[in-house]
XYZ file of C-alpha atoms in Angstrom:
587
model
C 0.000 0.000 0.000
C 2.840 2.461 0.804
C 4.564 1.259 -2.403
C 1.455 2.366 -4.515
C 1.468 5.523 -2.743
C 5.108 6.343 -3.150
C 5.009 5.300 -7.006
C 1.938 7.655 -7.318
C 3.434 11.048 -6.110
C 6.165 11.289 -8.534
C 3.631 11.087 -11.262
C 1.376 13.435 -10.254
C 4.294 16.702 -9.307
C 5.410 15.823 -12.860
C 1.976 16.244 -14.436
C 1.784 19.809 -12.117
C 5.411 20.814 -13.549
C 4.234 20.030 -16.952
C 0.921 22.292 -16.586
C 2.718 25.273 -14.819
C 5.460 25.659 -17.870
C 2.621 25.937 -20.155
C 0.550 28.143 -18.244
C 3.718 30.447 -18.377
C 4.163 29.757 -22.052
C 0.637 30.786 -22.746
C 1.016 33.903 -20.344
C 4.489 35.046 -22.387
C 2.127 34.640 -25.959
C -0.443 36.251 -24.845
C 1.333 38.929 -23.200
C 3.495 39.500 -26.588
C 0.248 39.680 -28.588
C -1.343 41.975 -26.441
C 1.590 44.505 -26.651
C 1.900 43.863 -30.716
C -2.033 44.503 -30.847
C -2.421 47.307 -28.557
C 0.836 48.607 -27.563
C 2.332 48.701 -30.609
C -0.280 48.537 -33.390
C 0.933 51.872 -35.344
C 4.635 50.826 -35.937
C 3.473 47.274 -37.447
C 1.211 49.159 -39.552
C 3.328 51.154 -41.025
C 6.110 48.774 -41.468
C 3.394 46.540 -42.961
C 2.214 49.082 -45.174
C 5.995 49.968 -45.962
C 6.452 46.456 -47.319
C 3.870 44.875 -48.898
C 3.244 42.027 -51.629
C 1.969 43.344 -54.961
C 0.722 41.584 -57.938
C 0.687 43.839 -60.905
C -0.435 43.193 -64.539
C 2.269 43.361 -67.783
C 0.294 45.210 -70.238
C 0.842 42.821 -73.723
C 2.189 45.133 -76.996
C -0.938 45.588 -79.061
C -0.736 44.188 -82.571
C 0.159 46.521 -85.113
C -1.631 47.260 -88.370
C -0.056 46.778 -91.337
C -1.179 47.757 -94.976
C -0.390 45.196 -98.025
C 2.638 45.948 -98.074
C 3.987 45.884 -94.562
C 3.776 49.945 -94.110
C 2.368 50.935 -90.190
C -0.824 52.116 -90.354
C -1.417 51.329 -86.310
C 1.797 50.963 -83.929
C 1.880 50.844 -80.319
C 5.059 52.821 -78.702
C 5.798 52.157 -74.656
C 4.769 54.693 -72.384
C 4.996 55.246 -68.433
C 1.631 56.199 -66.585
C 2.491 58.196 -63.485
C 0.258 57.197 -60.154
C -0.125 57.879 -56.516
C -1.056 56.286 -53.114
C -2.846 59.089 -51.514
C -3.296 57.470 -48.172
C 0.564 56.654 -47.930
C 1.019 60.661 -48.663
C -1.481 61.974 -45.690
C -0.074 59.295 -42.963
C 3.125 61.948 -43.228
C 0.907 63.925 -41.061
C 1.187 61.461 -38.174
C 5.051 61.114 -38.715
C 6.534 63.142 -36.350
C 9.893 61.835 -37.843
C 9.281 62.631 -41.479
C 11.011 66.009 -42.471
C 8.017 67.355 -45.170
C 4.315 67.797 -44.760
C 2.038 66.583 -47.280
C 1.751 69.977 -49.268
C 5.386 70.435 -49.185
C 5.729 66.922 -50.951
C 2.262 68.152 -53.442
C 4.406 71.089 -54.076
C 7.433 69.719 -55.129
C 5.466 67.535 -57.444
C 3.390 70.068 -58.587
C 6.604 71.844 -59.842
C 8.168 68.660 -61.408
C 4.770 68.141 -63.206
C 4.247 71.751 -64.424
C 0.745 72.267 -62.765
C -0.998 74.196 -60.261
C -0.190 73.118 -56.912
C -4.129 74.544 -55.313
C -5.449 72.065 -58.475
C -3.296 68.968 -57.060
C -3.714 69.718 -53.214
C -7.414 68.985 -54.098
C -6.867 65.740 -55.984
C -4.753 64.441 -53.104
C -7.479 65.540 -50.914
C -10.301 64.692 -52.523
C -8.887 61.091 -52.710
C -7.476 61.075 -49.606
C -8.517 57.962 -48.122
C -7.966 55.458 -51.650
C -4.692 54.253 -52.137
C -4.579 54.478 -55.897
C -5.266 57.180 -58.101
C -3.331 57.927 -61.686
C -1.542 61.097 -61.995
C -1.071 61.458 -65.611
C -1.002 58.668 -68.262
C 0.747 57.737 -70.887
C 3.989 60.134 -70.603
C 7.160 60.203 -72.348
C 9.983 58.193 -70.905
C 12.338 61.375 -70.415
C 8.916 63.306 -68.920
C 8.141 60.177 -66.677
C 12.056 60.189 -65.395
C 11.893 64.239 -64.640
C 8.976 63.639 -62.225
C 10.131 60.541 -61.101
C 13.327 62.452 -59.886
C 11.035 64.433 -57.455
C 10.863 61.485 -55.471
C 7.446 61.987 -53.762
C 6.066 59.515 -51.001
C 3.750 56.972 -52.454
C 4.481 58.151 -56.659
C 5.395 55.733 -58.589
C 5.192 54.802 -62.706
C 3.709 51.832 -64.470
C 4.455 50.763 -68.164
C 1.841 51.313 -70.884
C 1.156 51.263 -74.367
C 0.200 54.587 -76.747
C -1.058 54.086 -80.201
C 0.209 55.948 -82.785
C -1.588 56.158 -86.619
C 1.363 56.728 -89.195
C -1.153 57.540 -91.590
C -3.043 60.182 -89.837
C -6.421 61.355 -91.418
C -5.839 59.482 -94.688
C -7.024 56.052 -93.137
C -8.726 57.266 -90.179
C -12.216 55.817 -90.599
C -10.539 52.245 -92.211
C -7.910 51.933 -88.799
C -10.024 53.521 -86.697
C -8.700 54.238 -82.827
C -8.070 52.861 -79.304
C -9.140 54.808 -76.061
C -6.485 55.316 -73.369
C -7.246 52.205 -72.257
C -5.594 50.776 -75.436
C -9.454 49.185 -76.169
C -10.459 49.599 -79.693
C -13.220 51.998 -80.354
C -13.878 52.352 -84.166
C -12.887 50.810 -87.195
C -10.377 47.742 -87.417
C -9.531 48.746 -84.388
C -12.973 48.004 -82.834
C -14.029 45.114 -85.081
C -10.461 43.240 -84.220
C -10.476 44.163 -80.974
C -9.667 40.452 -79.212
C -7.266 39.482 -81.670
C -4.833 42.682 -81.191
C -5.355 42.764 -77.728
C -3.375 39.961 -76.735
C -2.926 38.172 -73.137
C -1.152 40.539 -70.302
C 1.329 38.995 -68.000
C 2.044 39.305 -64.302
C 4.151 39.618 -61.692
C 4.223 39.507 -57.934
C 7.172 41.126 -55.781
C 7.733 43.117 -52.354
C 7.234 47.254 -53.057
C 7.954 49.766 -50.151
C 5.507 52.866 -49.227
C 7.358 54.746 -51.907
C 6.462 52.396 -54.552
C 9.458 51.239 -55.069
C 10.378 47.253 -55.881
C 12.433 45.799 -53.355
C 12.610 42.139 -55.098
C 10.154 39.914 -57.130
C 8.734 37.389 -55.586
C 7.631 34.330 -57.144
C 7.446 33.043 -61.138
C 6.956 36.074 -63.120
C 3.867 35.083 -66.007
C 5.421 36.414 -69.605
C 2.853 38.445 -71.770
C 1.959 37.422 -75.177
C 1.695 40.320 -77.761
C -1.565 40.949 -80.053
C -1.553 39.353 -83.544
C -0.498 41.820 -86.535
C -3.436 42.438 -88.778
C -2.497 42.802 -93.002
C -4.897 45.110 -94.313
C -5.101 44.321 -97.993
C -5.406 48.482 -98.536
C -1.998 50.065 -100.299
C -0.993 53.271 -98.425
C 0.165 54.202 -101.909
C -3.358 54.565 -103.280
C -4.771 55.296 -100.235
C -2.720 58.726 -100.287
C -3.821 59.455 -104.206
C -7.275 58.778 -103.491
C -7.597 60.985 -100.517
C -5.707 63.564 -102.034
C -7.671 64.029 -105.317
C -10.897 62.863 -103.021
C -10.474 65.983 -100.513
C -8.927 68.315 -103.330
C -12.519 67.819 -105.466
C -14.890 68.039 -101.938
C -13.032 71.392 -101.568
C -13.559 73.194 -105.260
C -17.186 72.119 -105.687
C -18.047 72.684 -101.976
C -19.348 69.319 -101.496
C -20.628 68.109 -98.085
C -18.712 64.611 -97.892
C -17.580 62.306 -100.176
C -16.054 58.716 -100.679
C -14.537 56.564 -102.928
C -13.420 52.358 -103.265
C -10.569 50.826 -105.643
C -10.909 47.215 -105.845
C -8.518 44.567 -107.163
C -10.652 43.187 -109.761
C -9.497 39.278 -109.637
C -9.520 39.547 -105.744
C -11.641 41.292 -104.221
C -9.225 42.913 -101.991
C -9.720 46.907 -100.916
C -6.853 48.418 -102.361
C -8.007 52.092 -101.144
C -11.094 53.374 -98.932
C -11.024 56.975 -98.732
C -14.085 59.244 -97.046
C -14.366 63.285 -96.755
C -14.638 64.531 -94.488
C -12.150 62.565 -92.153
C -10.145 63.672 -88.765
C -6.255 62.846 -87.318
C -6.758 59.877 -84.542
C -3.343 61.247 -83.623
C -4.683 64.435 -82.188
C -9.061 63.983 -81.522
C -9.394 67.340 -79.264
C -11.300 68.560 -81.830
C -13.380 65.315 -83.352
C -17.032 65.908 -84.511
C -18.623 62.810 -84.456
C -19.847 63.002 -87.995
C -16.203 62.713 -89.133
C -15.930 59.365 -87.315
C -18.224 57.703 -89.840
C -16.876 55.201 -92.660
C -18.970 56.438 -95.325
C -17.320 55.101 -97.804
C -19.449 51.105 -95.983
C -22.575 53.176 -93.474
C -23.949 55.509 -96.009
C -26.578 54.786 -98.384
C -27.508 56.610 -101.840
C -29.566 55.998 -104.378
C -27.243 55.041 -107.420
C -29.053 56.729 -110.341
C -27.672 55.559 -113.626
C -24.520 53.940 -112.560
C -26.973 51.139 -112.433
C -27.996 51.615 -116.326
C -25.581 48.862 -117.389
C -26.784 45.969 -115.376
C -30.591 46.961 -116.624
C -28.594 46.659 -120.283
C -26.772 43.349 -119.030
C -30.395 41.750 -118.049
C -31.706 42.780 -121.208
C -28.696 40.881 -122.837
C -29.640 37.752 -120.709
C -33.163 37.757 -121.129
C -32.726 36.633 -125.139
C -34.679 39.277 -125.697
C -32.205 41.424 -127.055
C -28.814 41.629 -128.993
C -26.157 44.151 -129.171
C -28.232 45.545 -132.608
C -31.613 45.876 -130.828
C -33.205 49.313 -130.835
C -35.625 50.777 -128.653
C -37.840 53.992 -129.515
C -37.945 56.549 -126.853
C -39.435 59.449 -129.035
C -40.729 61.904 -127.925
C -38.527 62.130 -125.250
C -40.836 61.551 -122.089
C -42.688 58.659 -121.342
C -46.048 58.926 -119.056
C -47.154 56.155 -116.794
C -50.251 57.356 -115.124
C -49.562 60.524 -113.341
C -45.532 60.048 -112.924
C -43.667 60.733 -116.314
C -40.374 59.563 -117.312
C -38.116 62.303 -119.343
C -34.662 62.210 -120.930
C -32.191 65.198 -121.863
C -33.774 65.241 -125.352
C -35.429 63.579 -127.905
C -32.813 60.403 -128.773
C -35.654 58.406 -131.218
C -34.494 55.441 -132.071
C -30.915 53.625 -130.205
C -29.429 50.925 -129.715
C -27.997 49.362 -126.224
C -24.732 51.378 -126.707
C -26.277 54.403 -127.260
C -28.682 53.989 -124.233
C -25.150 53.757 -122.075
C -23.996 56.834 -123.914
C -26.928 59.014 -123.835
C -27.711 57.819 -120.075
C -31.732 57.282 -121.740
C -34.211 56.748 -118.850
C -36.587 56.222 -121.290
C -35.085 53.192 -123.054
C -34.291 51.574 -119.365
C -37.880 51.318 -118.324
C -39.118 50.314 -121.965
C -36.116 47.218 -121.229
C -37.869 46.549 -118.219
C -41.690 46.779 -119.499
C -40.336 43.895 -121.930
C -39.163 41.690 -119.188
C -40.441 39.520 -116.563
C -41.303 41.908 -113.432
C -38.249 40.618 -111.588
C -35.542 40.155 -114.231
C -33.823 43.347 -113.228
C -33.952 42.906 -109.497
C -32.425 39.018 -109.882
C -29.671 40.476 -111.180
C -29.413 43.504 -108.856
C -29.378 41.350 -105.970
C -26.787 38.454 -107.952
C -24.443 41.416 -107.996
C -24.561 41.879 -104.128
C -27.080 44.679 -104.243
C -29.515 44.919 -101.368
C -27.133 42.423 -99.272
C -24.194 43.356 -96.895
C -20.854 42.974 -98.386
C -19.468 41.343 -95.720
C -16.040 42.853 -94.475
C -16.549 42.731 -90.614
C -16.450 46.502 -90.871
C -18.772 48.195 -87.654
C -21.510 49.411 -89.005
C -21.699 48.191 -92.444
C -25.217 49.208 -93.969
C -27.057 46.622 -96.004
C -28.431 48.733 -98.252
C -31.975 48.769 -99.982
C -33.423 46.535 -102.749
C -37.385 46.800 -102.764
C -38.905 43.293 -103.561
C -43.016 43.909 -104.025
C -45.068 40.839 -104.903
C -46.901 42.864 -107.614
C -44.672 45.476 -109.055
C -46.275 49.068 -110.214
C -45.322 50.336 -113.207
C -43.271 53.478 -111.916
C -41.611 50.928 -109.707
C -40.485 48.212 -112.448
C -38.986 51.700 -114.105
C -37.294 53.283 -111.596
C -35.242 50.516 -110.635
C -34.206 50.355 -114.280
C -32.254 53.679 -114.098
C -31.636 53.493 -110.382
C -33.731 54.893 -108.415
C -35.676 53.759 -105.536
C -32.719 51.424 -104.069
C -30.239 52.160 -101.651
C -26.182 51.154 -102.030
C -23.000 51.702 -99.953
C -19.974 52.975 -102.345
C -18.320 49.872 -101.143
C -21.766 47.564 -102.680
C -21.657 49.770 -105.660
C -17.647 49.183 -106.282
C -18.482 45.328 -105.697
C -21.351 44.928 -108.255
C -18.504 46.844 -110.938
C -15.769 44.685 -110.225
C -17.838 42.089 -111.185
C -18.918 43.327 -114.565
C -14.846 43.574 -114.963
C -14.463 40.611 -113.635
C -16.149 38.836 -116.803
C -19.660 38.628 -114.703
C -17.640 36.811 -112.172
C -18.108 37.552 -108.729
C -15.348 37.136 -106.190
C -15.514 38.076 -102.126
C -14.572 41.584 -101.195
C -11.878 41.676 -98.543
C -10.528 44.126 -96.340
C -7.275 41.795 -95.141
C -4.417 40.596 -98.020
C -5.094 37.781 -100.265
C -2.639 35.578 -100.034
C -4.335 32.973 -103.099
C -7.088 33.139 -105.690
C -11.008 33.803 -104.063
C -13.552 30.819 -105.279
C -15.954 33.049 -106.929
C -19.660 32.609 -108.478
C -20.686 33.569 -112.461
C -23.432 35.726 -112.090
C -23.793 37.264 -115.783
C -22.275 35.408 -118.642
C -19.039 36.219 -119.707
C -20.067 37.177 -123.185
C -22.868 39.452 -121.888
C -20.305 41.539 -119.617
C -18.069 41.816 -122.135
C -20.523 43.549 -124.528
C -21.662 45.634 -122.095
C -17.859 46.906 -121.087
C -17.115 47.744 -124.436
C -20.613 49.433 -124.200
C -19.463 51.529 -121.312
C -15.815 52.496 -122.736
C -18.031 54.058 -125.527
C -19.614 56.271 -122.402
C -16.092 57.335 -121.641
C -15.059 58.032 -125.479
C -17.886 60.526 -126.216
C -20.620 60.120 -123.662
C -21.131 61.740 -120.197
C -17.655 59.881 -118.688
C -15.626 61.746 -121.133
C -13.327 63.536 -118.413
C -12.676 59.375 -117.072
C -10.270 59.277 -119.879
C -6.856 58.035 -119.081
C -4.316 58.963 -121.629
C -2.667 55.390 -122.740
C -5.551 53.075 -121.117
C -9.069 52.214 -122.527
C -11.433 53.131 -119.311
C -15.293 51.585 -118.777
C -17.589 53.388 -116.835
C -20.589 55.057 -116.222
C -21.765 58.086 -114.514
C -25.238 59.319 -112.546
C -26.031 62.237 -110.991
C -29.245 61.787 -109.277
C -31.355 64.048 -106.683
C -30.657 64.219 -103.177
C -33.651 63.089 -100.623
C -34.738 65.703 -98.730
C -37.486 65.785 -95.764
C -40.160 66.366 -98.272
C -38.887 63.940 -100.934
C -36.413 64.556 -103.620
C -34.749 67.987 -103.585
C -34.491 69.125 -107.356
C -31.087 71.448 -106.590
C -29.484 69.143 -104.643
C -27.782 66.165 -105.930
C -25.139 63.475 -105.644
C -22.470 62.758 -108.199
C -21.142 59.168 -108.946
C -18.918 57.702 -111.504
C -18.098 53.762 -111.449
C -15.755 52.499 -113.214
C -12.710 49.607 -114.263
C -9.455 50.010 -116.107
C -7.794 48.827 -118.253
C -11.329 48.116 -120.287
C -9.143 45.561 -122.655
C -8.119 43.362 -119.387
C -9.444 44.971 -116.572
C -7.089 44.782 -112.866
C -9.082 48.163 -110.691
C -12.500 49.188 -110.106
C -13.400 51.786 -108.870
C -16.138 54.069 -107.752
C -16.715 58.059 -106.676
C -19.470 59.668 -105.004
C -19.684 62.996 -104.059
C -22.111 63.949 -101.355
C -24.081 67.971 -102.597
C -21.501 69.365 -104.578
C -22.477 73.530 -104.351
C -20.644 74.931 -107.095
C -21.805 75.024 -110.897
C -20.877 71.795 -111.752
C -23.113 68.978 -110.355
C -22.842 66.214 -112.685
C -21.146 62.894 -112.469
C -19.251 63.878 -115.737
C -18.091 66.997 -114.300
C -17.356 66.176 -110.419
C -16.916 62.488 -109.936
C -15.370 61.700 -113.256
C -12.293 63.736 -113.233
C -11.351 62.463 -109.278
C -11.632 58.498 -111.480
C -9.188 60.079 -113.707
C -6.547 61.363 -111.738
C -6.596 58.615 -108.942
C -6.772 55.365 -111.455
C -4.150 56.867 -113.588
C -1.851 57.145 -110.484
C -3.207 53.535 -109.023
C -2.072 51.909 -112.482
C 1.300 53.438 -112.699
C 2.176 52.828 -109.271
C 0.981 49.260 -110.194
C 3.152 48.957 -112.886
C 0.129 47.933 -115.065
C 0.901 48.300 -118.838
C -0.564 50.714 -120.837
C -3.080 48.995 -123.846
C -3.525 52.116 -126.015
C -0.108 53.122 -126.895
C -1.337 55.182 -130.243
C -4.547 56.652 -128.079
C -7.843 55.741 -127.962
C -8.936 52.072 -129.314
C -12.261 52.329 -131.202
C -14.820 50.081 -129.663
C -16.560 47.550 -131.645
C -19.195 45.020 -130.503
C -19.719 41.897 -131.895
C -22.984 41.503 -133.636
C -23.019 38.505 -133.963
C -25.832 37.080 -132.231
C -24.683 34.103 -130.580
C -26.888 32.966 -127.451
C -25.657 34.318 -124.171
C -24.866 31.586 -121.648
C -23.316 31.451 -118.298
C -19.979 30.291 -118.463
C -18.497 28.117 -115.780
C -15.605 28.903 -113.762
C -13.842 32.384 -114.540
């Protein structure tokens, strides 16, 4: 019994030894967190806010974009962005050991940032409890490093982007812009946004109450750049075509203007010009009516540029040859209470002359002779009505009327083009086709890099007759100022009344002239309208015509496409013979 009792006694004082060193242990702790908590709460802090773990994000390089030939039209150069920890500025005031107040530190940066110190006090103020707030963004290295050297309690400097348009106003609504977030707002810029964009990195490292980096902590995540976008637009042209474009909106006072060159066999935009247009370099000044792409968003109606597809279904139809006449004496041609007039009394003319005398009155008597919808089939074959399908923001569809009974005014209005709607883009489309043999290709906006599979919408024999029908326009019709000295040129002009609120407005008008080159082997199309021209000259012969001139006779030198008139003018003849139009496979 006294054994058991002895053996139990050590055990139990070693249990109580045991107990009492913890108690102790747990009395040291909690007396240690107790002072860090309470006692000493401000130093830890500020030593905690002194050194703290950051992740940040790597902004990626934005993709550039390129024109056909690898010349910047959208670059992204490397900028700082200057910001401030407001909070870590005002604590000063509760630093008895910190030599400068607040405003003596807003002062000093105030001076190294050349504004007023009053307007700065109140930003610091106002945002005096966030710890973030941008100072000024996107500065110049050297500008960055001058404020930098103020060395101001909680300023520091991040890297971004700034995008810069080589081009300026010339390709302004094709590029489009990027706010300061480096987020694409209008044109490629907008409808690409994701794919120039690319994926930001990140990083994660130890930064002091100054902003400064003390080390990097962790694996650093590398950024991946945006992908490069090839425009298939040539600066080249796009400079000739502004030029002449803005040069001819300024002498006939017009309100706006655009104008399309397309690669015939491709489909690719070699040039998309619009007046008037603005510098994405410098928008302090943009009006938001400059922003617009008119050249894709607006809509006209096309007048007699659309005489020669009217001829073309005529050709299709059977119901005419190359030697068919039409009588359009007296001159005007009543259908109930609307009548139809032309310039003058023409009589009797064939197709060609129709083309060259722009006759209003033969184009409805076509389309009186064929079925009700033989002239909108091939309207809307040609892309007419339909959008053209670039990506492009905004693109406008345009306007082709299908009724299930058709009124006579409406059967002949279409026929000389009016009472539709086109872009200059749709209108540029339907003529490259015509060029193209009747075969129509994709229009593109980005480089080809191999041949477009196509469709044959008109016979090949029928668009050839009616090309050599429209060089005839340029050699002594309407399109005479279209000529090109050393090329054969096929075109067409309209000038037709503008739409005002209460209908059309007979002293307004657009002018239009659409057009290929060469005629003998056509490689450019191209179209010009021009928006209320206010000077004395108001037709497409006299306004849009020239512009066609001087910009395709640049486009095919610059080219290097050979000349097929080397002794002048070719005269045009059409084959009468009256083989049957078919549509040929294949282009």
């Amino acid at each position: 019994m006294n054994i058991e009792n002895g053996a139990h006694r050590p055990g139990k004082w070693r249990f109580r030894f045991v107990y009492a060193i913890a108690l102790v242990l747990f009395l040291v702790a909690g007396g240690r967190l107790f002072y860090l908590t309470v006692v000493d709460k401000e130093f830890l802090q500020n030593q905690g806010e002194r050194r703290a773990v950051r992740s940040e994000s790597i902004p990626a390089t934005r993709g550039m974009i390129l024109d056909r030939r690898g010349e910047p039209l959208a670059v992204s150069t490397p900028t700082w962005t200057l910001i401030a920890n407001p909070k870590a500025l005002w604590k000063m005031e509760q630093d008895p050991q910190q030599g400068e107040t607040p405003s003596q530190e807003i002062k000093r940066l105030a001076d190294a940032m050349g504004v007023g110190q009053a307007w700065l006090q109140d930003r610091f103020t106002n945002n005096k409890n966030r710890s973030f707030m941008y100072l000024k963004r996107q500065v110049a290295p050297h500008e960055a490093d001058r404020i930098m050297a103020a060395n101001v309690v909680g300023v520091s400097k991040t890297r971004e982007y700034k995008r810069f348009y080589p081009a300026g106003e010339v390709a302004a609504q094709v590029v489009g812009f990027t706010n300061i977030d480096d987020k694409g707002q209008e044109g490629i810029e907008l409808a690409y946004d994701k794919a120039l964009q690319g994926n930001p990195g990140k990083r994660t490292f130890l930064k002091d109450l100054n902003g400064n980096v003390l080390r990097s902590i962790g694996q650093d995540e590398p950024e991946r750049p945006g992908q490069n976008i090839d425009l298939s637009i040539d600066l080249r042209l796009q400079y000739l075509a502004y030029r002449e474009l803005k040069a001819a909106v300024t002498e006939h006072r017009a309100t706006s203007a655009s104008a399309v060159i397309l690669d015939v066999r491709t489909g690719e935009i070699l040039a998309m010009v619009n007046q008037p247009s603005y510098n994405p370099n410098d928008r302090s000044a943009l009006e938001y009516d400059e922003l617009r792409n008119r050249a894709v968003i607006d809509l006209f109606e096309p007048g007699s540029t659309m005489k020669p597809f009217t001829v073309a279904a005529a050709l299709m139809s059977g119901q005419y040859n190359t030697e068919s006449t039409i009588n359009t004496a007296p001159g005007y041609l009543r259908i109930g209470r609307f009548t139809i007039r032309d310039e003058g009394n023409y009589g009797k003319i064939n197709l060609e002359t129709l083309l060259v005398k722009s006759s209003n009155i033969g184009a409805s008597k076509i389309a009186f002779s064929l079925p009700q919808d033989a002239i909108w089939n091939i309207d809307y074959e040609l892309g007419i009505g339909s959008p053209v399908g670039i990506g492009f923001p905004g693109e406008a569809t345009g306007n082709l009327p299908s009724h299930p009974k058709w009124h006579p005014s409406e059967i002949a209005t279409l026929s000389y083009g009016y009472g539709l709607s086109v872009s200059t883009l749709q209108l540029a489309q339907a003529y490259m086709t015509l060029a193209n043999g009747g075969y129509r290709v994709p229009v593109s906006i980005f480089k080809q890099d191999g041949k477009p599979v196509g469709k044959q919408v008109i016979p090949r024999n029928v668009a050839r007759d009616v090309a050599k029908m429209m060089e005839a326009v340029v050699q002594r019709g309407s399109g005479r100022a279209a000529q090109i000295p050393g090329y054969s040129v096929a075109g067409k002009t309209g000038t037709v009344h503008r739409v005002g609120s209460k209908g059309y407005e007979y002293d307004q008008y657009n002018a239009m002239f659409a057009g290929f080159a060469p005629a003998s082997n056509p490689r450019l199309a191209m179209v010009v309208m021009i928006n209320d021209p206010k000077g004395r000259q108001y037709y497409g012969g006299e306004v849009a015509a020239p512009v066609f001139s001087r910009v395709m006779e640049g486009a095919l030198t610059i080219l290097n496409i050979s000349p097929d008139l080397p002794d002048g003018l070719r005269e045009v003849r059409l084959d009468t013979k009256k083989a049957p139009y078919r549509v040929a496979q294949g282009n």
